[in-house]
Coordinates of C-alpha atoms in Angstrom, one line a residue:
Chain A
M43 CA -7.9 -36.9 18.3
N44 CA -8.1 -39.3 15.4
I45 CA -10.7 -38.7 12.8
I46 CA -11.8 -40.9 9.9
V47 CA -13.6 -39.2 7.0
C48 CA -15.5 -41.3 4.4
I49 CA -15.7 -39.8 1.0
K50 CA -17.2 -40.8 -2.3
Q51 CA -16.1 -40.1 -5.9
V52 CA -19.0 -39.1 -8.0
P53 CA -19.6 -38.0 -11.6
N54 CA -19.5 -34.3 -12.0
V55 CA -23.2 -33.9 -12.7
T56 CA -22.7 -30.2 -13.4
Q57 CA -21.2 -31.3 -16.7
V58 CA -23.8 -33.8 -17.5
K59 CA -25.0 -34.1 -21.1
W60 CA -28.1 -35.9 -22.3
D61 CA -28.7 -37.9 -25.4
A62 CA -31.6 -37.5 -27.8
D63 CA -33.7 -39.9 -25.6
G64 CA -33.1 -37.8 -22.5
S65 CA -30.7 -40.3 -21.0
L66 CA -27.6 -39.2 -19.1
I67 CA -24.4 -39.7 -21.1
R68 CA -22.0 -41.2 -18.6
T69 CA -19.1 -41.8 -21.0
G70 CA -16.3 -39.4 -20.5
L71 CA -18.0 -37.7 -17.6
P72 CA -15.3 -36.3 -15.3
T73 CA -15.3 -37.5 -11.6
I74 CA -15.0 -35.3 -8.5
I75 CA -15.0 -35.7 -4.8
N76 CA -18.7 -35.5 -3.7
P77 CA -18.8 -31.8 -2.9
V78 CA -20.2 -32.1 0.7
D79 CA -17.5 -34.7 1.4
K80 CA -15.0 -31.9 1.0
N81 CA -16.8 -30.1 3.8
A82 CA -16.5 -33.2 5.8
I83 CA -12.7 -33.2 5.2
E84 CA -12.5 -29.6 6.1
A85 CA -14.4 -30.1 9.3
A86 CA -12.0 -32.9 10.2
L87 CA -8.9 -30.7 9.4
Q88 CA -10.3 -27.9 11.5
L89 CA -10.9 -30.3 14.5
K90 CA -7.3 -31.6 14.1
E91 CA -6.0 -28.0 14.1
Q92 CA -7.8 -27.4 17.4
H93 CA -7.1 -30.7 19.1
G94 CA -4.2 -32.4 17.3
G95 CA -4.3 -36.0 16.2
K96 CA -4.7 -37.4 12.7
V97 CA -7.1 -37.3 9.9
T98 CA -7.5 -40.5 7.7
V99 CA -9.7 -40.5 4.6
L100 CA -11.3 -43.6 3.4
S101 CA -13.0 -44.2 0.1
M102 CA -14.5 -47.3 -1.6
G103 CA -14.7 -47.5 -5.4
P104 CA -13.0 -48.6 -8.6
S105 CA -9.3 -47.9 -9.2
Q106 CA -10.0 -44.4 -10.3
V107 CA -11.0 -43.4 -6.8
E108 CA -7.3 -43.0 -6.3
S109 CA -7.6 -39.5 -7.8
A110 CA -10.2 -38.5 -5.2
L111 CA -8.0 -39.7 -2.4
R112 CA -5.0 -37.9 -3.9
E113 CA -7.0 -34.7 -3.8
A114 CA -7.8 -35.4 -0.2
L115 CA -4.1 -35.6 0.5
C116 CA -3.7 -32.3 -1.4
M117 CA -6.1 -30.7 1.1
G118 CA -3.7 -31.8 3.9
V119 CA -5.1 -35.0 5.4
D120 CA -2.5 -37.3 7.1
D121 CA -3.5 -40.6 5.5
V122 CA -5.8 -42.1 2.9
I123 CA -7.0 -45.6 2.3
Q124 CA -8.5 -46.9 -0.9
L125 CA -11.0 -49.7 -0.7
T126 CA -10.9 -51.4 -4.1
D127 CA -11.8 -55.0 -4.8
R128 CA -13.9 -56.6 -7.5
K129 CA -15.9 -58.2 -4.7
F130 CA -17.0 -54.8 -3.5
A131 CA -18.5 -53.9 -6.9
G132 CA -22.2 -53.3 -7.3
A133 CA -22.8 -52.6 -3.6
D134 CA -25.9 -50.8 -2.5
T135 CA -25.8 -48.5 0.5
W136 CA -26.2 -51.3 3.0
A137 CA -23.3 -53.4 1.5
T138 CA -21.2 -50.2 1.1
S139 CA -21.8 -49.3 4.7
Y140 CA -20.9 -52.8 5.9
T141 CA -17.6 -52.7 3.8
I142 CA -16.7 -49.2 5.1
G143 CA -17.6 -50.3 8.6
C144 CA -15.2 -53.3 8.4
A145 CA -12.4 -51.0 7.1
I146 CA -13.0 -48.6 10.0
Q147 CA -12.8 -51.5 12.4
K148 CA -9.5 -52.5 10.8
I149 CA -8.1 -48.9 11.3
G150 CA -9.2 -49.2 14.9
D151 CA -7.9 -46.2 16.7
Y152 CA -10.5 -43.4 16.1
D153 CA -12.5 -40.9 18.1
L154 CA -14.8 -39.6 15.4
V155 CA -16.1 -40.6 11.9
I156 CA -17.3 -37.8 9.6
T157 CA -19.2 -38.2 6.4
G158 CA -21.0 -35.8 4.1
V159 CA -24.8 -35.9 4.5
E160 CA -25.3 -37.5 1.1
A161 CA -23.8 -38.0 -2.3
M162 CA -24.8 -35.9 -5.2
D163 CA -25.3 -38.9 -7.5
G164 CA -27.6 -41.1 -5.3
N165 CA -28.9 -38.6 -2.7
T166 CA -29.8 -41.4 -0.4
A167 CA -28.2 -40.0 2.8
Q168 CA -28.0 -43.6 4.0
V169 CA -24.4 -44.6 4.2
G170 CA -23.3 -42.4 7.1
P171 CA -26.2 -43.5 9.4
Q172 CA -25.7 -47.2 8.3
V173 CA -22.0 -47.1 9.1
A174 CA -22.9 -45.7 12.6
E175 CA -25.4 -48.5 13.1
Y176 CA -22.9 -51.2 12.0
L177 CA -20.2 -49.8 14.3
G178 CA -22.6 -49.2 17.2
L179 CA -21.7 -45.5 17.3
P180 CA -24.0 -42.6 18.3
L181 CA -25.2 -40.8 15.1
L182 CA -25.3 -37.0 14.9
S183 CA -26.6 -36.1 11.5
Y184 CA -27.1 -33.0 9.4
A185 CA -24.5 -31.0 11.3
L186 CA -24.0 -27.3 10.8
S187 CA -21.2 -27.2 13.3
I188 CA -19.1 -29.6 15.3
A189 CA -17.4 -29.0 18.6
V190 CA -15.5 -31.5 20.7
A191 CA -14.7 -31.2 24.4
D192 CA -14.4 -33.4 27.4
G193 CA -14.8 -36.7 25.5
K194 CA -18.1 -35.4 23.9
V195 CA -19.1 -34.1 20.5
T196 CA -21.8 -31.5 20.1
I197 CA -23.4 -30.4 16.9
D198 CA -25.9 -27.9 15.6
Q199 CA -28.4 -30.0 13.7
K200 CA -30.5 -28.9 10.8
L201 CA -33.7 -30.8 10.3
G202 CA -35.8 -28.8 7.8
D203 CA -37.5 -26.1 9.8
V204 CA -36.3 -27.6 13.1
A205 CA -32.9 -26.8 14.5
R206 CA -31.5 -28.4 17.7
V207 CA -28.2 -29.0 19.5
I208 CA -27.3 -32.6 20.2
E209 CA -24.4 -34.1 22.0
A210 CA -22.9 -37.6 22.3
K211 CA -20.0 -39.3 23.8
L212 CA -17.0 -40.1 21.7
P213 CA -16.5 -42.2 19.6
A214 CA -19.4 -41.0 17.4
L215 CA -20.3 -40.5 13.7
V216 CA -21.3 -37.1 12.4
T217 CA -22.8 -36.3 8.9
V218 CA -22.2 -32.8 7.8
E219 CA -24.1 -30.3 5.7
K220 CA -22.3 -28.2 3.1
E221 CA -23.1 -25.0 5.2
I222 CA -20.8 -26.2 8.0
N223 CA -17.8 -24.6 6.5
E224 CA -16.1 -23.3 3.4
Y225 CA -13.5 -25.9 2.4
R226 CA -10.0 -24.7 1.9
V227 CA -8.3 -23.9 -1.4
T228 CA -5.7 -26.6 -1.9
P229 CA -2.4 -25.4 -0.3
I230 CA 0.4 -25.8 -2.8
D231 CA 2.9 -27.4 -0.4
K232 CA 0.4 -30.1 0.5
L233 CA -0.4 -30.6 -3.1
I234 CA 3.3 -31.2 -4.0
D235 CA 3.7 -33.6 -1.1
A236 CA 0.6 -35.5 -2.0
F237 CA 2.1 -36.6 -5.3
E238 CA 5.1 -38.1 -3.4
R239 CA 2.8 -40.5 -1.5
T240 CA 1.8 -44.0 -2.3
I241 CA -1.9 -44.7 -1.7
P242 CA -2.5 -48.0 0.1
V243 CA -5.2 -50.2 -1.4
W244 CA -7.2 -52.5 0.8
G245 CA -9.1 -55.4 -0.6
V246 CA -11.3 -58.1 0.9
D247 CA -8.3 -59.9 2.5
D248 CA -7.3 -56.7 4.3
I249 CA -10.6 -56.0 6.1
S250 CA -11.8 -59.6 7.0
P251 CA -15.5 -59.2 6.2
D252 CA -18.2 -61.8 5.9
V253 CA -18.0 -62.0 2.1
V254 CA -21.7 -62.7 1.7
H255 CA -22.4 -59.1 2.7
L256 CA -20.2 -57.6 0.0
G257 CA -20.9 -56.1 -3.4
L258 CA -23.9 -56.8 -5.5
K259 CA -24.6 -60.2 -4.0
G260 CA -24.6 -58.8 -0.5
S261 CA -27.0 -55.9 -1.4
P262 CA -30.6 -56.2 -0.4
T263 CA -31.6 -53.5 -2.9
K264 CA -32.4 -54.8 -6.3
L265 CA -32.2 -52.1 -9.0
R266 CA -34.6 -52.7 -11.8
K267 CA -33.9 -49.8 -14.0
V268 CA -32.2 -46.5 -14.1
Y269 CA -33.6 -43.9 -16.4
S270 CA -34.1 -40.2 -16.8
P271 CA -37.7 -38.9 -17.1
K272 CA -38.4 -38.1 -20.7
L273 CA -38.4 -34.3 -21.3
E274 CA -41.6 -33.0 -22.8
K275 CA -42.1 -29.7 -24.4
G276 CA -44.3 -27.6 -22.1
K277 CA -46.7 -24.8 -22.6
V278 CA -46.4 -21.4 -21.1
E279 CA -49.6 -19.7 -19.8
M280 CA -49.5 -16.1 -18.7
L281 CA -52.0 -15.4 -15.8
E282 CA -53.5 -12.0 -15.7
G283 CA -55.0 -9.9 -12.9
T284 CA -53.9 -8.3 -9.7
P285 CA -51.2 -10.2 -7.7
D286 CA -54.0 -11.6 -5.4
E287 CA -56.0 -12.8 -8.4
V288 CA -53.0 -14.3 -10.1
A289 CA -52.1 -16.1 -6.9
R290 CA -55.6 -17.6 -6.5
Q291 CA -55.6 -18.7 -10.2
L292 CA -52.3 -20.3 -9.7
V293 CA -53.4 -22.2 -6.6
D294 CA -56.5 -23.4 -8.4
K295 CA -54.5 -24.7 -11.4
L296 CA -52.0 -26.5 -9.2
N297 CA -54.8 -28.0 -7.2
A298 CA -56.5 -29.2 -10.4
K299 CA -53.3 -31.0 -11.3
F300 CA -52.9 -32.4 -7.7
L301 CA -49.5 -30.7 -7.4
I302 CA -50.3 -29.1 -4.1
Chain B
M136 CA 10.1 -30.1 -26.1
D137 CA 7.5 -32.1 -24.3
F138 CA 4.7 -30.0 -22.6
T139 CA 2.7 -32.9 -21.3
I140 CA 0.6 -31.6 -18.4
S141 CA 1.3 -34.1 -15.6
P142 CA -1.2 -35.0 -12.8
V143 CA 0.6 -32.6 -10.5
N144 CA 0.3 -29.8 -13.1
K145 CA -3.4 -30.6 -13.5
M146 CA -3.9 -30.4 -9.8
I147 CA -2.1 -27.0 -9.7
I148 CA -4.4 -25.7 -12.4
K149 CA -7.4 -27.0 -10.5
A150 CA -6.2 -25.4 -7.3
A151 CA -5.6 -22.1 -9.1
K152 CA -9.0 -22.2 -10.7
D153 CA -10.6 -22.8 -7.4
F154 CA -8.6 -20.0 -5.8
S155 CA -9.5 -17.7 -8.7
E156 CA -13.2 -18.5 -8.5
R157 CA -13.7 -18.5 -4.8
K158 CA -11.2 -16.0 -3.4
I159 CA -10.4 -13.4 -6.1
P160 CA -14.0 -12.0 -6.3
A161 CA -13.7 -10.6 -2.7
I162 CA -10.2 -9.3 -3.4
E163 CA -11.4 -7.7 -6.6
A164 CA -14.4 -6.1 -4.8
Y165 CA -12.1 -4.6 -2.2
M166 CA -9.7 -3.3 -4.9
K167 CA -12.6 -1.7 -6.8
A168 CA -13.9 0.0 -3.7
N169 CA -10.5 1.2 -2.4
N170 CA -8.3 1.5 -5.5
D171 CA -5.7 -0.5 -3.6
Y172 CA -4.9 -4.1 -2.6
P173 CA -6.5 -5.5 0.5
P174 CA -4.2 -5.0 3.5
D175 CA -4.4 -8.8 4.2
L176 CA -3.7 -9.9 0.6
M177 CA -0.3 -11.4 1.5
E178 CA -1.9 -13.3 4.4
I179 CA -4.5 -14.7 2.0
Y180 CA -1.7 -15.9 -0.3
A181 CA 0.3 -17.3 2.6
K182 CA -2.7 -19.1 4.1
N183 CA -3.2 -20.8 0.8
R184 CA 0.5 -21.6 0.6
M185 CA 1.0 -19.7 -2.7
L186 CA 4.2 -17.8 -1.7
G187 CA 7.7 -19.1 -2.3
F188 CA 6.7 -21.5 -5.2
N189 CA 10.3 -21.7 -6.3
V190 CA 11.9 -21.2 -2.9
P191 CA 13.4 -24.2 -0.9
R192 CA 11.3 -25.3 2.1
E193 CA 14.1 -24.5 4.5
Y194 CA 13.5 -20.8 3.8
G195 CA 9.7 -21.1 4.1
G196 CA 8.9 -21.8 0.5
I197 CA 7.2 -24.6 -1.4
G198 CA 10.1 -25.9 -3.4
T199 CA 8.4 -26.6 -6.7
S200 CA 9.0 -25.5 -10.3
N201 CA 8.5 -22.2 -12.1
F202 CA 6.4 -24.2 -14.5
N203 CA 3.8 -24.9 -11.7
M204 CA 3.9 -21.2 -10.7
I205 CA 3.2 -20.0 -14.2
L206 CA 0.3 -22.4 -14.5
Y207 CA -1.1 -20.8 -11.4
I208 CA -0.6 -17.3 -12.7
E209 CA -2.3 -18.2 -16.0
E210 CA -5.4 -19.1 -14.2
M211 CA -5.3 -16.0 -12.1
G212 CA -4.9 -14.0 -15.3
K213 CA -8.3 -15.2 -16.5
T214 CA -9.9 -13.2 -13.7
A215 CA -8.5 -9.9 -15.1
S216 CA -7.6 -8.9 -11.5
T217 CA -4.4 -7.0 -10.8
C218 CA -4.0 -9.1 -7.7
F219 CA -1.7 -11.4 -9.5
L220 CA 1.0 -8.7 -9.6
P221 CA 1.9 -8.8 -5.8
F222 CA 1.6 -12.6 -6.0
M223 CA 4.3 -12.7 -8.7
M224 CA 6.4 -10.0 -7.0
N225 CA 6.7 -11.9 -3.6
N226 CA 7.5 -15.1 -5.4
S227 CA 10.1 -13.7 -7.8
V228 CA 11.8 -11.4 -5.2
A229 CA 12.0 -14.3 -2.7
E230 CA 13.6 -16.5 -5.4
T231 CA 16.0 -13.7 -6.4
I232 CA 17.2 -13.3 -2.8
C233 CA 17.6 -17.1 -2.5
H234 CA 19.7 -17.1 -5.7
W235 CA 22.0 -14.2 -4.9
G236 CA 21.9 -13.9 -1.1
S237 CA 24.3 -15.1 1.5
E238 CA 23.0 -17.7 4.0
E239 CA 22.4 -14.9 6.5
V240 CA 20.6 -12.7 4.0
K241 CA 18.4 -15.6 2.9
K242 CA 17.4 -16.6 6.4
K243 CA 16.6 -13.0 7.3
F244 CA 14.7 -11.8 4.3
V245 CA 13.1 -14.8 2.5
P246 CA 10.8 -16.3 5.2
P247 CA 8.8 -13.1 5.7
L248 CA 8.2 -13.0 1.9
C249 CA 6.8 -16.5 2.1
D250 CA 4.7 -16.3 5.3
G251 CA 2.8 -13.2 4.2
T252 CA 4.2 -10.8 6.7
A253 CA 6.1 -8.8 4.0
W254 CA 5.3 -7.3 0.7
A255 CA 8.1 -7.5 -1.9
T256 CA 9.3 -4.8 -4.2
M257 CA 11.9 -4.6 -6.9
A258 CA 13.0 -1.2 -8.1
F259 CA 15.3 0.1 -10.8
T260 CA 13.3 2.6 -12.9
E261 CA 13.8 6.3 -12.1
P262 CA 12.3 9.5 -13.4
D263 CA 15.0 9.9 -16.1
T264 CA 16.2 6.3 -16.3
G265 CA 14.7 3.7 -18.5
S266 CA 16.9 0.6 -18.9
D267 CA 20.4 2.0 -18.8
P268 CA 22.2 1.4 -15.5
K269 CA 24.7 4.2 -16.3
M270 CA 21.8 6.7 -16.0
L271 CA 20.9 5.8 -12.4
T272 CA 20.7 8.7 -10.0
T273 CA 19.7 7.0 -6.8
T274 CA 23.0 6.8 -4.9
A275 CA 24.4 4.6 -2.1
R276 CA 27.2 6.3 -0.2
P277 CA 29.2 4.2 2.3
D278 CA 29.2 5.5 5.9
G279 CA 30.8 3.2 8.4
D280 CA 28.9 -0.1 8.6
D281 CA 26.1 1.4 6.6
F282 CA 25.2 2.9 3.2
I283 CA 23.2 6.1 2.9
I284 CA 20.6 6.0 0.1
N285 CA 19.3 9.1 -1.7
G286 CA 17.1 9.4 -4.7
T287 CA 13.8 8.5 -6.3
K288 CA 12.5 5.4 -8.0
R289 CA 9.5 5.7 -10.3
F290 CA 6.5 3.5 -11.1
I291 CA 7.3 1.1 -8.2
S292 CA 4.8 -1.6 -7.3
M293 CA 4.1 -2.2 -3.7
A294 CA 6.6 0.5 -2.7
N295 CA 4.2 1.8 0.0
K296 CA 3.4 -1.6 1.5
P297 CA 5.2 -2.9 4.5
G298 CA 8.1 -5.3 3.8
Y299 CA 11.3 -5.5 1.9
G300 CA 12.4 -4.3 -1.5
V301 CA 15.4 -4.8 -3.6
F302 CA 16.6 -1.4 -4.8
I303 CA 19.3 -1.1 -7.5
C304 CA 21.4 2.0 -6.7
K305 CA 24.5 3.7 -8.0
D306 CA 27.2 2.6 -5.6
L307 CA 29.5 5.6 -5.0
S308 CA 32.2 3.4 -3.5
L309 CA 32.5 1.9 -7.0
A310 CA 32.8 5.2 -8.7
G311 CA 34.8 5.0 -12.0
Q312 CA 34.3 1.2 -12.3
K313 CA 32.4 -0.3 -15.2
N314 CA 29.9 -2.1 -13.0
N315 CA 28.9 0.4 -10.3
T316 CA 25.4 -0.7 -9.4
T317 CA 24.6 -2.6 -6.2
A318 CA 21.4 -4.2 -5.0
F319 CA 20.3 -3.3 -1.5
I320 CA 17.5 -5.0 0.4
I321 CA 15.7 -2.2 2.2
D322 CA 13.0 -2.3 4.8
K323 CA 10.3 0.0 3.2
S324 CA 9.4 1.4 6.6
S325 CA 12.9 2.8 7.2
P326 CA 13.1 6.4 8.3
G327 CA 13.6 8.8 5.4
I328 CA 11.4 6.9 2.9
S329 CA 8.3 8.5 1.5
C330 CA 6.0 7.6 -1.3
S331 CA 3.8 9.5 -3.8
K332 CA 0.2 8.9 -4.5
H333 CA -0.7 6.0 -6.8
Y334 CA -0.5 6.5 -10.5
E335 CA -3.8 6.1 -12.2
L336 CA -3.1 3.6 -14.9
T337 CA -4.9 2.6 -18.0
G338 CA -5.2 -1.0 -16.8
L339 CA -3.9 -2.8 -13.7
E340 CA -6.8 -1.3 -11.8
G341 CA -6.2 -1.1 -8.1
A342 CA -2.4 -1.3 -8.5
D343 CA -0.5 0.8 -6.0
T344 CA 2.3 1.9 -8.4
C345 CA 3.9 5.0 -7.1
D346 CA 7.2 6.9 -6.7
I347 CA 9.4 6.1 -3.7
T348 CA 11.9 8.7 -2.4
F349 CA 14.9 8.1 -0.2
T350 CA 16.3 10.9 1.9
D351 CA 19.4 9.8 3.8
V352 CA 18.0 6.4 4.3
R353 CA 20.5 4.3 6.3
V354 CA 20.9 0.7 5.2
P355 CA 23.4 -1.8 6.8
K356 CA 26.1 -3.2 4.6
G357 CA 24.7 -6.7 5.5
N358 CA 21.7 -5.9 3.4
I359 CA 23.7 -5.9 0.1
L360 CA 22.3 -8.6 -2.1
G361 CA 25.0 -10.5 -4.0
N362 CA 28.2 -8.6 -4.4
Q363 CA 28.8 -4.9 -4.8
G364 CA 28.7 -4.1 -8.5
E365 CA 26.2 -7.0 -9.3
G366 CA 23.1 -4.9 -9.1
F367 CA 22.3 -4.7 -12.8
N368 CA 22.9 -8.4 -13.3
I369 CA 20.6 -9.2 -10.4
L370 CA 18.0 -7.0 -12.1
L371 CA 18.4 -8.6 -15.5
R372 CA 18.0 -12.1 -14.1
W373 CA 15.0 -11.1 -12.0
I374 CA 13.2 -9.4 -14.8
A375 CA 13.8 -12.3 -17.2
G376 CA 11.7 -14.5 -14.8
E377 CA 9.2 -11.7 -14.3
R378 CA 8.7 -11.3 -18.0
I379 CA 7.8 -15.0 -18.3
Q380 CA 5.4 -14.8 -15.3
Q381 CA 3.8 -11.6 -16.8
A382 CA 3.4 -13.3 -20.1
A383 CA 1.8 -16.3 -18.4
G384 CA -0.7 -14.0 -16.8
M385 CA -1.4 -12.4 -20.2
V386 CA -2.0 -15.8 -21.7
G387 CA -4.7 -16.2 -19.1
V388 CA -6.0 -12.8 -20.0
G389 CA -6.1 -13.7 -23.7
Q390 CA -7.7 -17.1 -22.9
R391 CA -10.5 -15.3 -21.0
A392 CA -10.9 -12.9 -23.9
F393 CA -11.2 -15.8 -26.3
D394 CA -13.7 -17.6 -24.0
E395 CA -15.8 -14.5 -23.7
A396 CA -15.8 -14.0 -27.5
K397 CA -16.8 -17.7 -28.0
K398 CA -19.6 -17.5 -25.4
Y399 CA -21.0 -14.4 -27.0
S400 CA -20.7 -15.9 -30.5
L401 CA -23.0 -18.8 -29.4
Q402 CA -25.5 -16.6 -27.5
R403 CA -26.0 -13.7 -30.0
V404 CA -28.4 -14.7 -32.7
V405 CA -28.3 -13.0 -36.0
N406 CA -30.7 -13.9 -38.8
G407 CA -31.8 -16.9 -36.9
M408 CA -28.5 -18.5 -36.1
P409 CA -25.7 -17.9 -33.6
M410 CA -23.3 -15.4 -35.0
G411 CA -20.3 -17.6 -34.3
Y412 CA -21.4 -19.8 -37.2
M413 CA -20.8 -16.9 -39.7
Q414 CA -17.5 -17.3 -41.4
G415 CA -16.2 -13.8 -40.5
F416 CA -16.6 -14.6 -36.8
Y417 CA -15.3 -18.2 -36.7
W418 CA -12.3 -17.1 -38.7
M419 CA -11.7 -14.5 -36.0
L420 CA -12.0 -17.2 -33.3
G421 CA -9.6 -19.4 -35.2
E422 CA -7.1 -16.6 -35.4
M423 CA -7.4 -15.8 -31.7
K424 CA -7.0 -19.4 -30.7
V425 CA -3.9 -20.0 -32.8
K426 CA -2.3 -16.8 -31.5
L427 CA -3.1 -17.9 -27.9
E428 CA -1.7 -21.4 -28.4
A429 CA 1.6 -20.1 -29.9
C430 CA 2.0 -17.7 -27.0
R431 CA 1.3 -20.4 -24.5
L432 CA 3.8 -22.8 -26.0
M433 CA 6.5 -20.1 -26.1
V434 CA 5.9 -19.3 -22.4
Y435 CA 6.1 -23.0 -21.5
Q436 CA 9.3 -23.4 -23.5
A437 CA 11.0 -20.5 -21.8
V438 CA 9.9 -21.5 -18.3
C439 CA 11.1 -25.1 -18.9
K440 CA 14.5 -23.7 -19.8
Q441 CA 14.4 -21.7 -16.6
D442 CA 13.5 -24.8 -14.6
A443 CA 16.3 -26.7 -16.3
G444 CA 18.8 -24.2 -15.0
K445 CA 19.7 -23.1 -18.5
A446 CA 20.3 -19.5 -19.6
F447 CA 16.8 -18.1 -20.3
E448 CA 17.2 -14.4 -20.4
V449 CA 17.0 -14.1 -24.2
D450 CA 14.2 -16.6 -24.4
S451 CA 12.3 -14.5 -21.9
A452 CA 12.9 -11.4 -24.1
E453 CA 11.6 -13.4 -27.1
V454 CA 8.5 -14.3 -25.1
K455 CA 7.9 -10.6 -24.5
V456 CA 8.5 -9.6 -28.1
F457 CA 6.1 -12.3 -29.4
T458 CA 3.3 -12.5 -26.8
T459 CA 2.8 -8.7 -26.2
P460 CA 1.3 -7.9 -29.6
M461 CA -0.4 -11.2 -29.9
I462 CA -2.3 -11.0 -26.6
Q463 CA -3.1 -7.3 -27.2
E464 CA -4.5 -8.3 -30.6
V465 CA -6.5 -11.2 -29.1
T466 CA -8.1 -8.9 -26.5
R467 CA -8.7 -6.2 -29.2
M468 CA -10.5 -8.8 -31.3
A469 CA -12.6 -9.8 -28.4
V470 CA -13.7 -6.2 -28.0
Q471 CA -14.5 -6.1 -31.7
F472 CA -16.3 -9.4 -31.5
L473 CA -18.8 -8.0 -28.9
G474 CA -19.3 -4.8 -30.8
S475 CA -20.5 -1.9 -28.6
Y476 CA -20.9 -4.3 -25.7
G477 CA -17.2 -5.0 -25.9
Y478 CA -16.5 -1.4 -25.4
S479 CA -18.8 -1.2 -22.4
K480 CA -17.6 -1.7 -18.8
E481 CA -20.5 -4.1 -18.3
Y482 CA -18.5 -6.7 -20.2
I483 CA -15.1 -7.9 -19.0
V484 CA -13.4 -7.8 -22.5
E485 CA -12.7 -4.0 -22.3
K486 CA -10.9 -4.6 -19.0
L487 CA -8.9 -7.5 -20.5
F488 CA -8.0 -5.2 -23.4
R489 CA -6.8 -2.4 -21.1
L490 CA -4.9 -4.9 -18.9
A491 CA -3.1 -6.5 -21.9
M492 CA -1.7 -3.1 -22.8
H493 CA 0.5 -3.1 -19.7
Q494 CA 2.7 -5.9 -21.0
G495 CA 4.4 -3.6 -23.5
V496 CA 5.6 -1.1 -20.9
V497 CA 5.7 -2.9 -17.6
A498 CA 8.6 -5.2 -16.5
S499 CA 10.7 -3.8 -19.3
S500 CA 9.4 -2.3 -22.5
L501 CA 8.7 -4.2 -25.7
E502 CA 11.4 -2.2 -27.5
I503 CA 14.2 -3.0 -25.1
N504 CA 13.4 -6.7 -25.5
K505 CA 13.5 -6.4 -29.3
T506 CA 17.0 -4.9 -28.7
I507 CA 18.0 -7.8 -26.5
V508 CA 16.8 -10.4 -29.1
G509 CA 18.1 -8.5 -32.1
M510 CA 21.5 -7.7 -30.7
T511 CA 21.9 -11.3 -29.4
A512 CA 21.0 -12.7 -32.9
L513 CA 23.4 -10.2 -34.5
M514 CA 26.3 -11.2 -32.2
S515 CA 25.6 -14.9 -32.2
R516 CA 28.1 -17.1 -34.0
S517 CA 25.4 -19.6 -34.9
K518 CA 23.3 -19.0 -38.0

């Protein structure tokens, strides 16, 4: 069973610092594998351990995405592919999905594509579903578990308060939630081996896309401005009374501010 | 000497930090509740491929450097958990058997120490024997194709756990010879072996240190490690590596003590400002940091010599002599830094302080290492 996992390298927002204007300081911010993408890798490795086959990890980004792919190798995946080309730069989720979709078509032989539900920097949750759409694959999103048998994949799906079990024929694309598993601690032998490997880099010429759909030019989304809401000093008000009274006062105040 | 931390080293540190943060809390919780290691501790280490760091892959190891191993240990040390002790033991004993053992011995005894099915032990100390091999009373008497072992070893880590130990005994077949100690690899579940209860130690909480007694324990001659008469040399080489690993763990302990002191110094407000900005406290922080850095560099230098295949026994002793009082002082300063909170079990610094105290008496005493360094300097031809 051959599995392709798509991962994203993101800024480690747990170490974010803000400037005096309340804007995020991006300079020097360390990068990490998007945390839920590690759960996607873990899910793929566990399926491989059950069914055999190969796990390939794919990531699109600038040259430094190499370190995220190296870390994926450290976890024990079989192959990694780095998608780096200046023509890919500035892509929105649609152009990113198209580029990744082309790369998956180039890889060709796969049964399952797994992604994390969403990236912690953009939180769009769009790339996985859009890759499925481009490739014409059934989409099984928000997975809390994955099982494969008899040419089908079955997941437990979490949709807010609703939970359901859904099934699709392979090949398919699954997006996973972080609760699906606890990803493994890096095994040291795989770690040592990972640094012996050369990571292949694919550019435009390797995936034969329609170049008008790539990068910033190929992105339907036009970003006008990125900013952080200005932080304002708040006021603390202590409500008094019995718990019932306090609850009613709180509801009234939130209603007055149209917050509920 | 260049101590540039390579991308591989950085990833090792990252993996060790991840293991320490996600796996050690559950291990530590078990140890606190049971005053012993979790029965599946070696399986946990094996699953995460942490055993056999410096053992070739053909024997089930990882085949990487001692430097990478001590980076891992340093991170584990920051947790103040004693669980780094069996981690070091399995790694160091597996490497020792690889270094001295015949092909047959290596194939038989090393893989179980790397796949988590066996707990390692190394034993020399006896009730009346400190560091002098002539004082050994545990004897090995030849009997056909076997040796019969009798005697007691004291303060032995993991003695009561299933697996193999290297036991240094007085070899009665070498009576009258200058080098009469032989190292035997003994299955700790052999008939005739019994163990005392754990010693309750000042630090090293949860450690299973106990006495192990041999009563007519039969060991095949094929279990001799190295050659007969090499027992003490095997011990000296092993303990030289163990001292460096122990010091690496203590650098982690010291680093955690420093980190805790720094954190407290920024949180505790005195007269309207964090107390860390008072000269008395930032001088303390400065002193702690410099001590730590010096210890770390000394450990790295010694382990680089070990990895380069150079003689490192004296360097290892120098590491012990220097780092023991330094780290003990750093942890003591951290206790002082936190005041009465530092002396409370609610804060980790008191545990770090107690843990640091073990370095002066475990894996050879501070004083015997001063002897090694001093006598070597005295007898050296170089200035």
